[in-house]
Structure formats: C-alpha cells, structure tokens
CSV table of C-alpha atoms in Angstrom, one decimal:
chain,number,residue,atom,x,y,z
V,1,UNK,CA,0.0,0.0,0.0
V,2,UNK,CA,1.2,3.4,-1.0
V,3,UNK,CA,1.0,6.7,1.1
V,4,UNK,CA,-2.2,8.1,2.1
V,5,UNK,CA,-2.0,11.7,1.4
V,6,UNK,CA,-4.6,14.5,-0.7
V,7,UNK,CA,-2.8,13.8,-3.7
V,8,UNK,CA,-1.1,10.3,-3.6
V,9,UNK,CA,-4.4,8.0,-3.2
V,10,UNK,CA,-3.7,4.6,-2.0
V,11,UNK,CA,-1.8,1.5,-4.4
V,12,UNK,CA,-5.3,-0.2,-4.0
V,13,UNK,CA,-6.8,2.9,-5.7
V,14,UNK,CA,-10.8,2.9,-5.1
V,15,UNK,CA,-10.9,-0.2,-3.9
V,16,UNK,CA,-10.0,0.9,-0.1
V,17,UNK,CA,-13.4,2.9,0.3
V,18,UNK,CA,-12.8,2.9,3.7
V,19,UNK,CA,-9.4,4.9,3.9
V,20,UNK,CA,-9.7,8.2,5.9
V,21,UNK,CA,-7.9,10.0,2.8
V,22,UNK,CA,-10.5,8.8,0.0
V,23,UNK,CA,-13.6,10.1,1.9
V,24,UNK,CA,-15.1,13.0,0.8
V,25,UNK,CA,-15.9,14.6,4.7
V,26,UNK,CA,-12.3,14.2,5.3
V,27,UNK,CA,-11.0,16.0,2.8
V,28,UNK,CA,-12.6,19.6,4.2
V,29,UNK,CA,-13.1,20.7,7.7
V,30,UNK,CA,-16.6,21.1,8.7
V,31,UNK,CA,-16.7,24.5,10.7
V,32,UNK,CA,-17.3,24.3,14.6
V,33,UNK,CA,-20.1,26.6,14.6
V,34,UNK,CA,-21.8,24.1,12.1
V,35,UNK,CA,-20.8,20.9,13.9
V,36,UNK,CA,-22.4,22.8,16.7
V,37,UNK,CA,-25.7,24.2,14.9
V,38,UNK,CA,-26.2,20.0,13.8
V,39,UNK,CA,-25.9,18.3,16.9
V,40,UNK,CA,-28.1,20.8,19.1
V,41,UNK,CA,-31.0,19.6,16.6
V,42,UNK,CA,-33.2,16.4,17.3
V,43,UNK,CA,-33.9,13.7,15.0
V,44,UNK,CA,-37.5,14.3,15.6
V,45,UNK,CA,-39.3,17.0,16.3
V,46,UNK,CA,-40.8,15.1,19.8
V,47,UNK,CA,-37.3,14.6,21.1
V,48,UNK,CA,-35.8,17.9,23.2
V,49,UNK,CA,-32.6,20.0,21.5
V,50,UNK,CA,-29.4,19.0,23.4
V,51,UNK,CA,-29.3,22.1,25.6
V,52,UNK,CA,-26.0,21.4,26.8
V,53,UNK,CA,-24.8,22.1,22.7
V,54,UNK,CA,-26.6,25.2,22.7
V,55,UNK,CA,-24.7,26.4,26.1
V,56,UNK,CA,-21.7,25.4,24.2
V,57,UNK,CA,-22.6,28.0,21.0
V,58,UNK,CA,-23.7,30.7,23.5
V,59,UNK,CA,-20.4,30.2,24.4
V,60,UNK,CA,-18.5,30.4,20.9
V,61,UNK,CA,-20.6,33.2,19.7
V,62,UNK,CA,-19.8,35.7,22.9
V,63,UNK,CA,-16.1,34.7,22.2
V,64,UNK,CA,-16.3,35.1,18.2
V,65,UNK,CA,-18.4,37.9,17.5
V,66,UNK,CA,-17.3,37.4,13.6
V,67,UNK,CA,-19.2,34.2,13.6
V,68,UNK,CA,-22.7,35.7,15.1
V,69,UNK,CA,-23.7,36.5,11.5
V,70,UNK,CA,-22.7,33.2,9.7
V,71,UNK,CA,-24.9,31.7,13.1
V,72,UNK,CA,-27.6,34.0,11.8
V,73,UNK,CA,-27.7,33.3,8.5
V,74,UNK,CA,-27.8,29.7,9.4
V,75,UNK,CA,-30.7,29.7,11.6
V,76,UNK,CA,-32.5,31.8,9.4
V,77,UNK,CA,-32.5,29.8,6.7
V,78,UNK,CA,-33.4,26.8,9.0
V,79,UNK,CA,-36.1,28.3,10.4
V,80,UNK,CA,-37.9,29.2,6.6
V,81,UNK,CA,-37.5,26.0,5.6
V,82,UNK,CA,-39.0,24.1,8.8
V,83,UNK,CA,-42.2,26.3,8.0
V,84,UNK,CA,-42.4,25.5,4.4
V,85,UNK,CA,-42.3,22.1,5.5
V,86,UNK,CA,-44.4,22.6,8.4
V,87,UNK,CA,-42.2,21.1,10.6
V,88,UNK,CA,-43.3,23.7,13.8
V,89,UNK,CA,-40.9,21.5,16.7
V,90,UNK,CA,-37.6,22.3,14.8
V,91,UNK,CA,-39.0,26.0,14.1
V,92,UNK,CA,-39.4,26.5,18.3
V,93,UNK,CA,-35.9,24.5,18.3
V,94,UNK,CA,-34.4,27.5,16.2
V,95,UNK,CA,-36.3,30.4,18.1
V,96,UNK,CA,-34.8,28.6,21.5
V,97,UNK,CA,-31.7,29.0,20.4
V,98,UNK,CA,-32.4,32.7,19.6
V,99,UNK,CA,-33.7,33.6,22.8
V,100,UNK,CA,-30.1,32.0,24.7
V,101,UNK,CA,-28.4,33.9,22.6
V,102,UNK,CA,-30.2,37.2,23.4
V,103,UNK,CA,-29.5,36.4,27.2
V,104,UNK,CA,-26.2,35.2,26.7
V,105,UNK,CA,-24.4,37.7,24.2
V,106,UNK,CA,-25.5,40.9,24.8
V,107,UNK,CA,-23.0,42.2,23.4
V,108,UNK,CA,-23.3,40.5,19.9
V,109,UNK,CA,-27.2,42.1,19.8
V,110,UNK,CA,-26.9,43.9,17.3
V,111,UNK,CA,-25.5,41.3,15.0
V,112,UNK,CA,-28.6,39.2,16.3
V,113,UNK,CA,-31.3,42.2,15.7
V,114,UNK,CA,-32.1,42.0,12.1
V,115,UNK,CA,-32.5,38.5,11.5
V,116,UNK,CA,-34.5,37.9,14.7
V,117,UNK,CA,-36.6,40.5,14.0
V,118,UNK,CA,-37.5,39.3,10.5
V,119,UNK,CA,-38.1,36.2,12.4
V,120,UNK,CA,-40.4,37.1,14.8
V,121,UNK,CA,-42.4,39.1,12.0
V,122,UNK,CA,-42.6,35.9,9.7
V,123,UNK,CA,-43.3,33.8,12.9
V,124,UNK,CA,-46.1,36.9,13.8
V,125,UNK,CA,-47.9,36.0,10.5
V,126,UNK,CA,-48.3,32.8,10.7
V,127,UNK,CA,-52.5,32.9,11.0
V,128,UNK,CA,-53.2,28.7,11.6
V,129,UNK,CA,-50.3,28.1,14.7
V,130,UNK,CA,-51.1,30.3,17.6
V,131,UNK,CA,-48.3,28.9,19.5
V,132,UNK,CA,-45.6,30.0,16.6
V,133,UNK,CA,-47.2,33.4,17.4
V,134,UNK,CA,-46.9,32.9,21.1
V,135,UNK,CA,-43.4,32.4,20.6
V,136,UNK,CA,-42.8,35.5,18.6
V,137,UNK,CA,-44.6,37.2,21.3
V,138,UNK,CA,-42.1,35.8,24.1
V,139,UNK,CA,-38.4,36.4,22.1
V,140,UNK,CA,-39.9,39.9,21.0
V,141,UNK,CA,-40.4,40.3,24.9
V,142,UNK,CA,-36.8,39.1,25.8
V,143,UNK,CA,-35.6,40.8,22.7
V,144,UNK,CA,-37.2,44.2,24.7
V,145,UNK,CA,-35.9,43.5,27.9
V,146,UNK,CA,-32.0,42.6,27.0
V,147,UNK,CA,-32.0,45.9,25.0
V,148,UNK,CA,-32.7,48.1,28.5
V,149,UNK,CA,-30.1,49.1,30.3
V,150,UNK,CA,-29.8,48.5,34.3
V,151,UNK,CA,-29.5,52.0,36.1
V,152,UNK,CA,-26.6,52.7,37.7
C-alpha cells in the first residue's frame, strides 16, 4: 500500500473505500459553529434540542463575534424551511436558540437584531399556529428587555 496523502491516493486505488484520505468529509473541515448548529438539533421534532450544545454555541458566539452573523444566516435559513415544510418542533428549536443567545451575548445584539426580527415578524404572520405566534410574542419580549439598560 502506497501513502495516504490528498494527492497520492492509495496503491489499491478505489478499492479501499474505507481509507480516511478517499472520503469525501475528510478532505474539508466542517466549521465548529456548524458541527455545533447540527448536533443541538433532534432527529425528531418530539425529542428535546441537546441544551448542553446550545450552552456550548452561546459560548462560541460571545467569544467570536465574527461568527454571530454566519450563526444567523444559518438559523434563518433553518427556520424558513421548517415552516415551508411545516415542521413547527424544529421552528421553536431555532427560536430557542435565539432567545439564549439574546440572554447570553449581549454584546453580539446587534449582530442578532435584524434577523431575529424578520423572524419574529414571519413567525407573527403565521395565522393557523397560535403557539408559533406565542413564541414570537415571548423572544420579542426578551428581545425588549435585554435591550434596556440597568440603572446605575
């Protein structure tokens, strides 16, 4: 057998499926935020999110503020398509997620404040699932009270 490398593939060729080098996920790094994002999600919508995962990307977001808008972007996206597909437990997954976010990074708000409150309009609008609007109603609240100051 040959070196296992990028560009030197094994003697075997495609025969050795199994080598780490000839695997397609191996070849490029997921990002961590990603990895995160995946594994706070259940595998159906009656199971609960992992909450110790979404401790773990408050955590990353208040220490990479760069990455608060790629996490945005992300969860927006996720969001629209869970209520295209009517899939309302991964939609209250996503605005779980929002609302530690808005406790935890206060400082990252306004990176969080446009998508969330596109959300929380789209999530407003939706006429047939009162508790979708009940939700909106409760991360517009926390949205409101993170964005008041304490008195000095």
């Amino acid at each position: 057998m040959g070196v296992i490398s990028r560009k030197v593939l094994p003697v075997c060729g495609a025969l050795c499926y199994f080598c780490p080098g000839l695997r397609a996920r191996s070849r490029q790094p997921v990002k961590r935020y990603k990895k995160i994002l995946a594994e706070i999600f259940p595998r159906s919508q009656d199971e609960e999110p992992n909450e110790r995962r979404i401790g773990k990307l408050c955590e990353y977001a208040a220490k990479n503020p760069l990455r608060v808008p790629k996490i945005t972007v992300y969860l927006e996206q996720r969001i629209y398509k869970e209520l295209r597909a009517e899939q309302y437990g991964f939609a209250k997954v996503v605005m779980l997620i929002y609302r530690r976010l808005l406790v935890s990074c206060k400082e990252q708000m306004p990176l969080l404040a446009s998508s969330l409150l596109s959300i929380v309009h789209t999530l407003l609008d939706q006429k047939r699932q009162d508790d979708m609007r009940i939700i909106a109603c409760e991360t517009l609240f926390d949205f409101a009270v993170n964005q008041v100051c304490p008195l000095a």
